Structures are given as C-alpha cells and as structure tokens.
CSV table of C-alpha atoms and ligand atoms in Angstrom, one decimal:
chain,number,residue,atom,x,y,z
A,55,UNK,CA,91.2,60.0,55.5
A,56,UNK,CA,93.2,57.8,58.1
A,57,UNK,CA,97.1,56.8,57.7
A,58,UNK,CA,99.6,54.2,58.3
A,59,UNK,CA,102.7,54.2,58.0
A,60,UNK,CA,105.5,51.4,57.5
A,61,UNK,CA,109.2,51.8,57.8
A,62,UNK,CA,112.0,49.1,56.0
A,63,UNK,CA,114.1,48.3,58.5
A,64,UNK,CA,115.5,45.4,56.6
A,65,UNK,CA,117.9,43.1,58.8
A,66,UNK,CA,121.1,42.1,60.4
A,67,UNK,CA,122.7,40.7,57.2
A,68,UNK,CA,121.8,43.7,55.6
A,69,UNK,CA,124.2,45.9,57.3
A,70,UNK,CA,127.5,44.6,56.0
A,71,UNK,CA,128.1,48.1,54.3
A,72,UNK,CA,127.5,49.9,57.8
A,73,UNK,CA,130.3,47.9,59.4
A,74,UNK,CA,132.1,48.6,61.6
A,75,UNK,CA,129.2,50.7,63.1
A,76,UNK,CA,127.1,47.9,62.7
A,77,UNK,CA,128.7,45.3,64.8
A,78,UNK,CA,127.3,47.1,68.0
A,79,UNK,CA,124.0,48.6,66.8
A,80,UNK,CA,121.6,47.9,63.5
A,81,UNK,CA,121.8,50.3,60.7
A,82,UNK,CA,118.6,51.9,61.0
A,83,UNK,CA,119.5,52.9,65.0
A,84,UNK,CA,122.5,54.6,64.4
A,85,UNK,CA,122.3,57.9,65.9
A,86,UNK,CA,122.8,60.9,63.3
A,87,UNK,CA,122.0,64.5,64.8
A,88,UNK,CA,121.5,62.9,68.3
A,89,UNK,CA,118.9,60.5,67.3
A,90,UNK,CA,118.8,57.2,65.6
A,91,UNK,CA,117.9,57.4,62.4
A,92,UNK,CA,114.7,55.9,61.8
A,93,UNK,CA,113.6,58.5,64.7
A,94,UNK,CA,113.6,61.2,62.4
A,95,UNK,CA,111.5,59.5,59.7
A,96,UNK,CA,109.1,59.3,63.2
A,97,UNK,CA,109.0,62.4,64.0
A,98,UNK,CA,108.6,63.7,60.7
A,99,UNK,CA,105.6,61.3,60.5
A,100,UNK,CA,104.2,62.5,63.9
A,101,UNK,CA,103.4,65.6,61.3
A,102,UNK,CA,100.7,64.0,59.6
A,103,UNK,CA,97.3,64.5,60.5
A,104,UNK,CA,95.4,61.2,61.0
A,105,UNK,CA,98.7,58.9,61.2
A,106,UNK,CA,97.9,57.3,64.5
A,107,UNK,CA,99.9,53.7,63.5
A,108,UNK,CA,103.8,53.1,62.4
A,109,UNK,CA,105.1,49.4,61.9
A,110,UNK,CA,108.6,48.8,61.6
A,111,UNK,CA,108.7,45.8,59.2
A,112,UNK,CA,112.2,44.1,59.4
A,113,UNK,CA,114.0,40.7,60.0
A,114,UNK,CA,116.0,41.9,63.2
A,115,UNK,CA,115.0,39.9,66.5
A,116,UNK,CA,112.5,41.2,68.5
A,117,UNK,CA,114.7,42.2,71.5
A,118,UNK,CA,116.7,45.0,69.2
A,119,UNK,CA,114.1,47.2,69.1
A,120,UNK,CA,112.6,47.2,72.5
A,121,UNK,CA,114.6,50.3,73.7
A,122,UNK,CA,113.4,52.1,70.5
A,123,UNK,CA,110.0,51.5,70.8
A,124,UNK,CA,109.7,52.5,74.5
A,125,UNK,CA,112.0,55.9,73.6
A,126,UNK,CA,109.6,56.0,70.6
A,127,UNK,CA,106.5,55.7,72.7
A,128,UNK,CA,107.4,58.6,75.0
A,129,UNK,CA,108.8,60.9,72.0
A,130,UNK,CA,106.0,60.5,70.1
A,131,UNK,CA,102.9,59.6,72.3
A,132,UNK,CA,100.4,59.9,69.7
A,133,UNK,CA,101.5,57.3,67.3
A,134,UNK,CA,101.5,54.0,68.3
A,135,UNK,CA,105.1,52.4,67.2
A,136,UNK,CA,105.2,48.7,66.8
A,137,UNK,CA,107.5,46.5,65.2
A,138,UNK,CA,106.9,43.0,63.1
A,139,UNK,CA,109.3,40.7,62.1
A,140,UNK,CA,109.3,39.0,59.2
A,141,UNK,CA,110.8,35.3,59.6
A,142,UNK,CA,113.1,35.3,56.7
A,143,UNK,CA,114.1,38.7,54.2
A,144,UNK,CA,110.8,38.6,52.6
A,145,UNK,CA,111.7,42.0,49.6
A,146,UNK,CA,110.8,45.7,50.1
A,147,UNK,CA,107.2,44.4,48.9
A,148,UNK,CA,107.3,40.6,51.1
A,149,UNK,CA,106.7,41.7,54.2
A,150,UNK,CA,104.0,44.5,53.4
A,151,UNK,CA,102.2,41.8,51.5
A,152,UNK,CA,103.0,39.1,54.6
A,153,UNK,CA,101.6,41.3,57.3
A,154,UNK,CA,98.5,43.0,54.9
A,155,UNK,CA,96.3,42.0,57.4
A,156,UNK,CA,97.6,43.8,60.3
A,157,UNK,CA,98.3,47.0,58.1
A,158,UNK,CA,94.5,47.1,57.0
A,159,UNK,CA,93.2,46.5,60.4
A,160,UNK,CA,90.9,49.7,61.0
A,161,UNK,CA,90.3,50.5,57.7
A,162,UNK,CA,93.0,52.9,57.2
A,163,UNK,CA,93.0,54.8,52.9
A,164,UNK,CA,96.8,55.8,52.1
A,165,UNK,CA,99.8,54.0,53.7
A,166,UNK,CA,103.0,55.9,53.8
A,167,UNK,CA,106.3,53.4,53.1
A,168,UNK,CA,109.9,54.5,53.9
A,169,UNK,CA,112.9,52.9,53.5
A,170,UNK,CA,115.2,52.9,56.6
A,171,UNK,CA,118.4,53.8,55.6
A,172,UNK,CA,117.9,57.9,53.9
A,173,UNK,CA,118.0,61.0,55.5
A,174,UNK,CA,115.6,63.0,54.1
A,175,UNK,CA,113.4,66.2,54.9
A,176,UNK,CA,110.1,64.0,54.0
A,177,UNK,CA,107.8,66.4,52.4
A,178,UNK,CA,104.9,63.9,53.3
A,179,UNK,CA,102.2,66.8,53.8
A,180,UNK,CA,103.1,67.9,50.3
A,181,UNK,CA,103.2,64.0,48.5
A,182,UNK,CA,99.8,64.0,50.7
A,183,UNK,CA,98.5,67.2,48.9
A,184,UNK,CA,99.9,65.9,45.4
A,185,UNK,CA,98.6,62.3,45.6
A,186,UNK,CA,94.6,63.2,46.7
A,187,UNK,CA,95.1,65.2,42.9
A,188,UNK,CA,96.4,62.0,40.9
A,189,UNK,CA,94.1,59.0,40.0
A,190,UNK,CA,97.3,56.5,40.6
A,191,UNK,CA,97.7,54.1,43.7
A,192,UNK,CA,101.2,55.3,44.3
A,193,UNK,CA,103.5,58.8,44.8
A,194,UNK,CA,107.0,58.2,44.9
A,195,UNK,CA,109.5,60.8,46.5
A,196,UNK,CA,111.6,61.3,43.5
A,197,UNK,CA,115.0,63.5,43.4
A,198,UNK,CA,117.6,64.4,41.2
A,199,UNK,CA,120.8,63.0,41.1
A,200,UNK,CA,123.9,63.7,39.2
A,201,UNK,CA,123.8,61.7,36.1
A,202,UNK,CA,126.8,59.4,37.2
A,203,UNK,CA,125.3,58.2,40.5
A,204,UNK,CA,122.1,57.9,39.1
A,205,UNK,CA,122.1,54.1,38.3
A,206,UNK,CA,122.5,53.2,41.5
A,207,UNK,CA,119.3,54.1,42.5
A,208,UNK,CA,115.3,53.2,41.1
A,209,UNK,CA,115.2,55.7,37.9
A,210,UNK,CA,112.1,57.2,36.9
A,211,UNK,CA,111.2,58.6,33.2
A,212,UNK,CA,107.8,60.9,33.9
A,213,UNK,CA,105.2,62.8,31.6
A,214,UNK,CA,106.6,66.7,32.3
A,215,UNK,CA,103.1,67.8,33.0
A,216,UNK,CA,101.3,65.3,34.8
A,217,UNK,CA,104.2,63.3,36.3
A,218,UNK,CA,102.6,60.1,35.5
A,219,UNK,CA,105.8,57.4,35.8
A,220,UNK,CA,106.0,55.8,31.9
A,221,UNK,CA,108.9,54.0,33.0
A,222,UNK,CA,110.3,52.8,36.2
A,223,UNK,CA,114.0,50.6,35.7
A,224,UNK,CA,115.7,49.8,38.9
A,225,UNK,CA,119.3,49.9,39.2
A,226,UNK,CA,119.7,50.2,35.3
A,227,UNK,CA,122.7,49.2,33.4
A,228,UNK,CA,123.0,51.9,31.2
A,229,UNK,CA,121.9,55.8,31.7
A,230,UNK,CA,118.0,56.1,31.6
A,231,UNK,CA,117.1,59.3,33.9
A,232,UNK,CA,118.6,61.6,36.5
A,233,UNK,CA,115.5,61.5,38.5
A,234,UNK,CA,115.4,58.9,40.9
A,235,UNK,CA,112.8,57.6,43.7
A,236,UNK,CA,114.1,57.9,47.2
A,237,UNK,CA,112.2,55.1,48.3
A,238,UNK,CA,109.9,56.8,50.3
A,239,UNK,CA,106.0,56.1,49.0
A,240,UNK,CA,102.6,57.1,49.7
A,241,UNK,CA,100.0,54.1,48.6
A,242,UNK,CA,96.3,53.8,48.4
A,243,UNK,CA,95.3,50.6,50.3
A,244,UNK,CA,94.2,49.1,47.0
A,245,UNK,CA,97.7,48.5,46.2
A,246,UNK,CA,97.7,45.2,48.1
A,247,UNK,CA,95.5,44.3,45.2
A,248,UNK,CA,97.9,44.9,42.8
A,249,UNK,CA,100.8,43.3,45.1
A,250,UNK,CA,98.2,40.0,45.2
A,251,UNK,CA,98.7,40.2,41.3
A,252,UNK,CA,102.3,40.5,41.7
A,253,UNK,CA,102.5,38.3,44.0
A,254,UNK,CA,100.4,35.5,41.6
A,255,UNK,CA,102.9,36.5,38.3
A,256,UNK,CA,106.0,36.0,40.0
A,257,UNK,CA,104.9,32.6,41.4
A,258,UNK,CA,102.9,31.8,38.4
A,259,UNK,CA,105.4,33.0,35.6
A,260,UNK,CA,109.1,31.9,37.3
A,261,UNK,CA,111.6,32.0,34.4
A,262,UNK,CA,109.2,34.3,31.5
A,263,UNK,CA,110.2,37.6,33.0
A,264,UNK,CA,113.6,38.8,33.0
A,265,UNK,CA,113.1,41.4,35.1
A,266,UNK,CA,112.3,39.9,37.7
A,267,UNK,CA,114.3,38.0,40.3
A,268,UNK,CA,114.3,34.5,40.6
A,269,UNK,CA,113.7,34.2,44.6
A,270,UNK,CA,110.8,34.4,46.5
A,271,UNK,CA,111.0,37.9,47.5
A,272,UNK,CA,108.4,40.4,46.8
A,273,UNK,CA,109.8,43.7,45.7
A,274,UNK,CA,108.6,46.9,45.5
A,275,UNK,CA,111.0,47.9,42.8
A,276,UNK,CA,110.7,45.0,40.5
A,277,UNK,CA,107.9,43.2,41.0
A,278,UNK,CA,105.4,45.8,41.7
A,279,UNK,CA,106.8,49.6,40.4
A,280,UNK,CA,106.9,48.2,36.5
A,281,UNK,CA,103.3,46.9,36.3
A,282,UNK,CA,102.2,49.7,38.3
A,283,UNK,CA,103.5,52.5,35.5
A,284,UNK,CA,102.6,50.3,33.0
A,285,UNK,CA,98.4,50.7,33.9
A,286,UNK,CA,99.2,54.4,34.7
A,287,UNK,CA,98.3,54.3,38.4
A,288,UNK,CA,102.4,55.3,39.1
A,289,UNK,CA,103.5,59.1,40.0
A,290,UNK,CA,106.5,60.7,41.0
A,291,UNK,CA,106.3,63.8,43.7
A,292,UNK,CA,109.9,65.7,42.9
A,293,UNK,CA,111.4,67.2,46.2
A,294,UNK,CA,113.8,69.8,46.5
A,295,UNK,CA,114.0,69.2,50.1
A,296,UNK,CA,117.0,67.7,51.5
A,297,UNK,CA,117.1,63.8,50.5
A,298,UNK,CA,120.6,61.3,51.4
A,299,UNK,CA,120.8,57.5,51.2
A,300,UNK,CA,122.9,56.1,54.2
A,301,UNK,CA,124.2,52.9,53.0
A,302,UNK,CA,127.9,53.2,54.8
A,303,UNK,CA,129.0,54.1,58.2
A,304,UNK,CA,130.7,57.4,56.5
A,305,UNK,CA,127.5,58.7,54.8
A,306,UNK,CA,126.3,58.9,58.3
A,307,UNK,CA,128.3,62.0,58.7
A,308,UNK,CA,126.7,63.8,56.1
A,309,UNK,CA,123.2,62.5,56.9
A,310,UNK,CA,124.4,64.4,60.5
A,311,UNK,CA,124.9,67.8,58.8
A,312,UNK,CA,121.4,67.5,56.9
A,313,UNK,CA,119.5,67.0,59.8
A,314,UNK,CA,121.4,69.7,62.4
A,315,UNK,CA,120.6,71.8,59.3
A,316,UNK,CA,117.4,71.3,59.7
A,317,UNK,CA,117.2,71.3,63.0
A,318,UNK,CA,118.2,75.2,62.8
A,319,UNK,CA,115.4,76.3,61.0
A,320,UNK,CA,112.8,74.2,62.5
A,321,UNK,CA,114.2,73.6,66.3
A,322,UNK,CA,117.1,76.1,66.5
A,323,UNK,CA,116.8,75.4,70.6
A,324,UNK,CA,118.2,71.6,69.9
A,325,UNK,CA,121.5,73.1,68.8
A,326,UNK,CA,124.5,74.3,70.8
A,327,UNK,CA,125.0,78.1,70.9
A,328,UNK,CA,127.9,80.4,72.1
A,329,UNK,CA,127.6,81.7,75.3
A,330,UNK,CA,127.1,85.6,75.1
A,331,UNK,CA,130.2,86.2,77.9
A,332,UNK,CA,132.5,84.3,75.5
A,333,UNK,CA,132.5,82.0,78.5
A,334,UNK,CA,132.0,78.1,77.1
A,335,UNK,CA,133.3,76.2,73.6
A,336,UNK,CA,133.4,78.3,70.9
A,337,UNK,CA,130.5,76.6,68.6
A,338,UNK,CA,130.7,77.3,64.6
A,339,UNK,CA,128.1,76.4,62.4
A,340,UNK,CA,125.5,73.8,64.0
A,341,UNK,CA,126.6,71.7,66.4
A,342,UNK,CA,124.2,69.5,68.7
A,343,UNK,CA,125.7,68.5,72.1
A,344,UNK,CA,123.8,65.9,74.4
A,345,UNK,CA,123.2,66.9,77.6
A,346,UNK,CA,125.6,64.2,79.7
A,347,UNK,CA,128.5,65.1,77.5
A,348,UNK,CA,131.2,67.2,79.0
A,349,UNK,CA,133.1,69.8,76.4
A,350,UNK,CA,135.7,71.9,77.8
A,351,UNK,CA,135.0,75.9,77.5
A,352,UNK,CA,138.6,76.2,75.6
A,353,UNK,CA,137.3,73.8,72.8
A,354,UNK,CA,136.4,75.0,69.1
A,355,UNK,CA,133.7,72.7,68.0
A,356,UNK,CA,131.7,72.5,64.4
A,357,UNK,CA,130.3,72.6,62.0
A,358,UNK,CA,128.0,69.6,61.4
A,359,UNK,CA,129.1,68.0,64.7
A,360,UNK,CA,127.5,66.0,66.9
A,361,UNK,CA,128.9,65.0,70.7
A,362,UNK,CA,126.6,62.3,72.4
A,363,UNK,CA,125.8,61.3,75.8
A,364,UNK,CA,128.2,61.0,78.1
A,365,UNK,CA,131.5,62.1,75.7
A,366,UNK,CA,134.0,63.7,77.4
A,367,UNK,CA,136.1,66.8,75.0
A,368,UNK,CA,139.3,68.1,76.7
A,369,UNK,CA,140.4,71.3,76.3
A,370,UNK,CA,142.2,72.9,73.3
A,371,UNK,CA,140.2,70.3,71.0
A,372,UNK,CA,139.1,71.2,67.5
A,373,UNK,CA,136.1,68.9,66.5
A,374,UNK,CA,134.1,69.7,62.9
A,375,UNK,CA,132.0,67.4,60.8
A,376,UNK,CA,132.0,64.3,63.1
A,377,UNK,CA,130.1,61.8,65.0
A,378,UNK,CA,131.1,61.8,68.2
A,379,UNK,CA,129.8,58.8,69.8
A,380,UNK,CA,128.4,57.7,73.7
A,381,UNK,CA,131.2,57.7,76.4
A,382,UNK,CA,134.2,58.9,74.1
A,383,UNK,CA,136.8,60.7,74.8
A,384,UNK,CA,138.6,63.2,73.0
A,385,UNK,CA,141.8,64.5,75.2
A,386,UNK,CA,143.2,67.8,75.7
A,387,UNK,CA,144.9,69.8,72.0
A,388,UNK,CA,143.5,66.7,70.2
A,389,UNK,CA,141.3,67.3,66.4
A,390,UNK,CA,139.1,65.3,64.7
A,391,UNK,CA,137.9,65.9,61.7
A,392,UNK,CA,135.4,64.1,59.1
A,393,UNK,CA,135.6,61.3,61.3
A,394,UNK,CA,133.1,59.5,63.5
A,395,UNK,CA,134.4,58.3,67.2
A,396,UNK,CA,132.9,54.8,68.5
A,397,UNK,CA,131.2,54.2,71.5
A,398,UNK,CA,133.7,54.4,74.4
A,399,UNK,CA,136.6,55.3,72.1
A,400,UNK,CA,139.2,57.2,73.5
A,401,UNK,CA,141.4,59.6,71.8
A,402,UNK,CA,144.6,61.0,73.2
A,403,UNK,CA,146.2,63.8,73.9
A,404,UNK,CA,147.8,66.1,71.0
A,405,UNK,CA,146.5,63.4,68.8
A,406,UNK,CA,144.5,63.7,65.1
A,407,UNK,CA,141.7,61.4,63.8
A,408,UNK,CA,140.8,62.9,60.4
A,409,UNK,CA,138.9,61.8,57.5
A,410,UNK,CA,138.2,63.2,54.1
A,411,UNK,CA,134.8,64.1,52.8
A,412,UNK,CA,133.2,62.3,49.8
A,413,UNK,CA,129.9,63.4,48.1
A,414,UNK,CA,130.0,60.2,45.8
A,415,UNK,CA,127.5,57.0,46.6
A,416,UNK,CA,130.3,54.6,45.9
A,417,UNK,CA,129.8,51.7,48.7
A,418,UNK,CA,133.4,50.5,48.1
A,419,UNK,CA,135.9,50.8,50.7
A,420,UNK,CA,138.9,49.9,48.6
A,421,UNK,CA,139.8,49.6,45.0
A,422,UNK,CA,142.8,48.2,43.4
A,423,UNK,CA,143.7,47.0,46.9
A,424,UNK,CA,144.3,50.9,48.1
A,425,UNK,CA,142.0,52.0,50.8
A,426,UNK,CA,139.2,54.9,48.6
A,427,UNK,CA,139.3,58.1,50.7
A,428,UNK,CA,136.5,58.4,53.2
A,429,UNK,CA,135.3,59.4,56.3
A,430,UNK,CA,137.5,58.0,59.2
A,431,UNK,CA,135.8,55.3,61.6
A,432,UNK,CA,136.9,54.5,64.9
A,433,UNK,CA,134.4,51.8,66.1
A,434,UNK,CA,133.6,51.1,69.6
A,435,UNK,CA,136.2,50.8,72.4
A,436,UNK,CA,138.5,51.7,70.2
A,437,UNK,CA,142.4,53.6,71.5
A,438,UNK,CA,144.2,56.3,70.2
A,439,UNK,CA,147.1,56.9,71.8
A,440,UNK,CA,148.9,60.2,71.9
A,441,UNK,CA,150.2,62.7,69.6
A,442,UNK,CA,148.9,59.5,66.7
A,443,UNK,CA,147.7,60.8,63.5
A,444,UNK,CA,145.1,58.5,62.0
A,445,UNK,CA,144.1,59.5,58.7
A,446,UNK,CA,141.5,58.1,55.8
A,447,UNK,CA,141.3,55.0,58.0
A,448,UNK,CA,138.4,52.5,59.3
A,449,UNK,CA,139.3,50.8,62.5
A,450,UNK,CA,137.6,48.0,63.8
A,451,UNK,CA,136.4,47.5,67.9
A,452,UNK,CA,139.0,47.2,70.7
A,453,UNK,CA,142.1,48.4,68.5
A,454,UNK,CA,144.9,50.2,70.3
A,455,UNK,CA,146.7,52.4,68.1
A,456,UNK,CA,150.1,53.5,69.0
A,457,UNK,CA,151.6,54.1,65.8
A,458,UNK,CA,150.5,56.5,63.2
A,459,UNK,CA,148.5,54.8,60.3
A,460,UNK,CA,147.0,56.5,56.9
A,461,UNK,CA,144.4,55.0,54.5
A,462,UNK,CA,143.8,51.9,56.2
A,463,UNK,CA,141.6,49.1,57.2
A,464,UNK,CA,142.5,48.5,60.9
A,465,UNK,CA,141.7,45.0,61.7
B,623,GDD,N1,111.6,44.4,56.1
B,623,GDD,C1,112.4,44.3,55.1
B,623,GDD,N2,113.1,45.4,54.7
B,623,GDD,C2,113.9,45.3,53.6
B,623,GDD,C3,114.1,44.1,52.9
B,623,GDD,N3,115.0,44.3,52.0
B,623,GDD,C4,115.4,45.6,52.0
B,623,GDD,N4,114.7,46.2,53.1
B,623,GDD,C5,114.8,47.6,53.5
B,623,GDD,O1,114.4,48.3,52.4
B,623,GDD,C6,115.2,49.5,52.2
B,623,GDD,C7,115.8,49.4,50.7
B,623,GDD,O2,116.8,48.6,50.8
B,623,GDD,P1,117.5,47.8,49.5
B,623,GDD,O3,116.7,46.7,49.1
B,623,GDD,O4,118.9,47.6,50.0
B,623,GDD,O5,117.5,48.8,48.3
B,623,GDD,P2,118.5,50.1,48.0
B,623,GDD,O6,119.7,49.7,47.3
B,623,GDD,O7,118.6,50.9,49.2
B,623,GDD,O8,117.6,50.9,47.0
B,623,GDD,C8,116.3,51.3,47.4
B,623,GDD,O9,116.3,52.6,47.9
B,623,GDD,C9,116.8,53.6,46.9
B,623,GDD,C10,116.7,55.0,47.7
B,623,GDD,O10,117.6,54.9,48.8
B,623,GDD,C11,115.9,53.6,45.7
B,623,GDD,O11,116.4,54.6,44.7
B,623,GDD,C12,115.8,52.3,45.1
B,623,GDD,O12,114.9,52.3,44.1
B,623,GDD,C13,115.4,51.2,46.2
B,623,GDD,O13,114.1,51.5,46.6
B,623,GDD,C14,116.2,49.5,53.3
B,623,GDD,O14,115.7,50.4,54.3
B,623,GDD,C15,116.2,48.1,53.7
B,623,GDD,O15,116.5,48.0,55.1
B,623,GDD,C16,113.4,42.9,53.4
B,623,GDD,O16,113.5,41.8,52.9
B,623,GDD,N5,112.6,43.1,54.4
C-alpha cells in the first residue's frame, strides 16, 4: 500500500481570527513548541510507512512557503514536501478535487487529509490499522467534546459497534452529538469518484439542496461527508490522544503545552532540564528553549513555555505558559504569564504581561463591547516599558506602552 498525504493550509483571508499573529506570519507557520505548526503534522506523517509525498494545498502565494519547504526538506528528507496553490479558495474538498491529478500520480491507495490549524497527537498508524478493517472510503479522526462546544465543530452520530457514521451534520444548529471529527481523514483514492459525483450535484442541483452552500466551493464537510454516510462507506476512528483546534492566536498557547507534553514522552532530549549543580534557570514542568536564546541562570521558567531563537530573558524573570517569540526580550524581575511575546517585542524591567487561560472554543475577542478574558498578545515589535502591568490585553505591532492597560484591544 503507498500513501499521500495533503495538508489544508487554507489562505491569507483566512487568518483574520489569528490576528495579530497573523499580520507577520500565516496561521499554519506559527511556531507552537519551537516549530510551526504544520511541522508537527509532518513529522508525525514522516511515521508512516510508505508516505513518500505531502502537498500542502492552500491559496497563500508561492513565496510564503519557500522557507518551509526547504526547512521541511532537510527535517524530513524522506518525504518529499511540495506545496500547490489553488487560484481562488476552492473548499476543504476544491482543491483536492482541482489538483486530483497530481495527487494520483504514481498510483498511490489511501490519501491522508489534515486540516492545518489543530494540534493533535495524530494516531495515523492506528486510523491506518482501523481503516484496512472497514469497507468505507473514509476514517475520520473523531473526539469528544463537551456538549456545549460541540456545535462548533463537524458532529458525528455512529453505529456503537461498527462505527459506521449514520449521520454527519456540520456546524449544527441545535445539539446532535458530542463526538466530533477533527478534520483529519484517511481516504481510499476512490473517493475522487465520489467527489466527481459531488462535484456533478452541486453544479447540477444549485438551489434543491439546503444543505449545501450556494458557492462554488467543494467541501469536504457538506458536499461530500453527507452522501458519503449516507451509502455507508463513512467511519469515525475515536482518539483519546491529545487533539486542539487552533483558530486564535491565544489557543496557540495551549496547542504549545500539548505538544512540549508530548515531546516529554517521545523526545524528552528537546526539552530544557535543570542543571544538576543548581547552576542555570530553574525549569518547572516542560519548557523548550531554542538554542540562540539567552535565559539568565536566576530566571524561573515554565511550565508549558516556549523561548525562541534569539530571545533574550533577564534575570529574576518568571515566565510560565507563554510563547515567547524570535528576538524578544524580557528584562530583568519582569513576569509573563499566559501570554505570548511578538517577534522582537521587548518587555521591561519589573514589568508584567499576563494573560488568563481559557479552555472554551469561543473565537470572540469581545462581547457586549468588554474585551472576553484571554490569553495576552503582544504582536511583533511591540514595547513594554517598565514596571507596566499589561493584563487580558491584545496589542497590535509597533505599540509602545507606557501606561498600565487591562482587558484591552491595543490599537
Ligand atoms: N486549501 C484550502 N484550504 C482550506 C480552504 N478552506 C479551508 N481550508 C483549510 O481547511 C481547514 C478547515 O478550515 P475551515 O473551513 O475554517 O473549517 P473549521 O471551522 O476549522 O472546521 C473544520 O475543522 C474542524 C476541526 O478542527 C471540524 O470539526 C469541522 O468539521 C471542519 O472540518 C483549515 O486548515 C483551513 O486552512 C480552501 O478553500 N482551500
């Protein structure tokens, strides 16, 4: 059996939720746990036997993923990463259909299909094992949610035994399931038959179905998911792995903590550890620290931290569940907490930047005009001066902040 594998990257108007963060670098490059995100979807796809192909599908230019690919190529030298862009948004289903050529090229049986923006510990060996046991064209990664968040995700009602998918609603209105897909798939190749079907119904049959959208995007979740279930050829692989969405800039800090979990049971050498003479920041919990970066020995850092290339961490600075990002600069007796620090950012000294966990999906930033309580964002280039306490706020590139300022969008 050979593999492919494709990765949603989606496109540049599809970051608005990611902002600030996305202003300087797409969604799906953010780095979380020292690496951008869709590298971890990589390298757990370097895992699979016989997966020698990965095609980034997205709408991005070409030139945003050239550093990628070439970091990509030397990660993960037996794969061969490429990316195609798609001229317009084409749907989660548009461009697989668009570029069906390409992807069957070689003859390859199962495709693997993950959505960009989830942190996840992608049991793909296991959807492997539980697919090749099914007679469907499609295993989704399914989860369970708590019952309120669940409509915000695909929702899946499956046979207890078998888990054949009888019924697969999208984003439904009311309550339908708990378990939901996590938009990661493993296909036969055959599907493409099926996606020439849906393709023929939704041009064929504009304004009959109301499920389906009236554009001229394909989608996975609409257009092909509901006929699929309905001939029986849909089933749903439940994971009790590790599995996030990362739709805002703040869900990137869990997403962090996941993966440097993960990363100390599977690569324990990738994380920071306390020197044995007590010489060196004291480290709690799992904390990865890039090389370049400089952290004074009289810091306290973690858990769930990561420092990137080239930070600088003064001394007497308490740092735990944060992003900290390229070239910034925490000064001495300063804290940050729940908080992620832009590119270049510099934080004073005797200052705090500190956010306030959330485990809800909610996307909005404010309601009834009042700023919801998240993590704090300092995009890129971004001053605080000292002794400022910055608290529950997002603040956008190049701000200088000399005052204090709490639950606020800092334009
Ligand atoms: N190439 C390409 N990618 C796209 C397009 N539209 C979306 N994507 C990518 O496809 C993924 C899904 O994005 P959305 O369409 O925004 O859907 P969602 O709200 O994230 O919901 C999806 O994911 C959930 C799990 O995180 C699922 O529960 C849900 O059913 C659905 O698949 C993302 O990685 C996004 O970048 C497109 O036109 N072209």
């Amino acid at each position: 059996m050979t593999y492919k594998a494709i990765i949603l990257v989606g496109g540049p108007s599809r970051g608005t939720r990611f902002r600030p963060l996305s202003l300087n670098v797409p969604k799906p490059l953010f780095p979380v746990a020292g690496h951008p995100i869709i590298w971890h979807h990589l390298e757990a796809l370097s895992k699979v036997k016989d997966l020698k192909e990965v095609m980034l599908i997205g709408f991005f230019e070409d030139s945003v993923m050239t550093r990628f690919l070439e970091d990509a190529a030397r990660d993960f030298p037996k794969m061969n990463v490429r990316y195609l862009r798609e001229y317009q948004a084409l749907g989660t289903a548009g461009g697989l259909y668009h570029f069906r050529d390409e992807i069957l090229r070689g003859d390859p049986q199962q495709l693997f299909v993950l959505n960009a923006d989830v942190a996840c510990s992608f049991p793909l060996n296991d959807m492997m094992q539980f697919h090749n046991k099914h007679r469907g064209l499609c295993t989704i990664l399914g989860t369970k949610v708590a019952r309120e968040n669940a409509n915000k995700f695909g929702c899946l009602v499956a046979k207890p035994d078998s888990n054949e998918v009888l019924h697969y609603v999208e984003k439904p209105e009311s309550f339908i399931s708990d378990l939901i897909s996590c938009g990661i798939y493993l296909f036969d190749c055959a599907v493409f038959n099926e996606m020439k079907k849906a393709m023929l119904n939704k041009t064929t049959n504009v304004d009959q179905d109301p499920y389906q959208a009236q554009d001229d995007k394909l989608r996975l979740e609409q257009d092909l998911f509901r006929p699929l279930a309905e001939s029986k050829k849909l089933y749903v692989y439940v994971t009790t792995g590790f599995w996030k969405q990362i739709k805002t800039a703040g869900s990137a800090v869990p997403a962090n903590a996941l993966y440097l979990e993960q990363y100390s049971k599977t690569s324990p050498d990738r994380l920071a550890k306390n020197n044995i003479d007590g010489k060196g920041p004291e480290i709690v919990g799992h904390v990865y620290i890039h090389p370049t970066a400089t952290v004074d020995p009289r810091s306290k850092i973690g858990p769930n931290v990561t420092i990137g290339p080239r930070a600088f961490i003064g001394k007497g600075v308490r740092i735990r569940d944060s992003i900290i990002l390229d070239n910034a600069e925490i000064k001495s007796n300063s804290c940050v907490l729940h908080s992620i620090i832009g590119w270049d950012s510099k934080v004073g000294n005797w200052a705090r930047v500190e956010g306030t966990p959330t485990e809800n999906y909610s996307t909005t930033i404010t309601e009834n005009g009042v700023k919801v309580q998240s993590i704090t964002i300092l995009a890129k280039e971004v001053i605080v001066k000292d002794e400022i306490i910055i608290r529950n706020c997002i603040v956008l590139p190049h701000k200088e902040l000399k005052n204090s300022f709490h639950n606020e969008i800092l334009m």
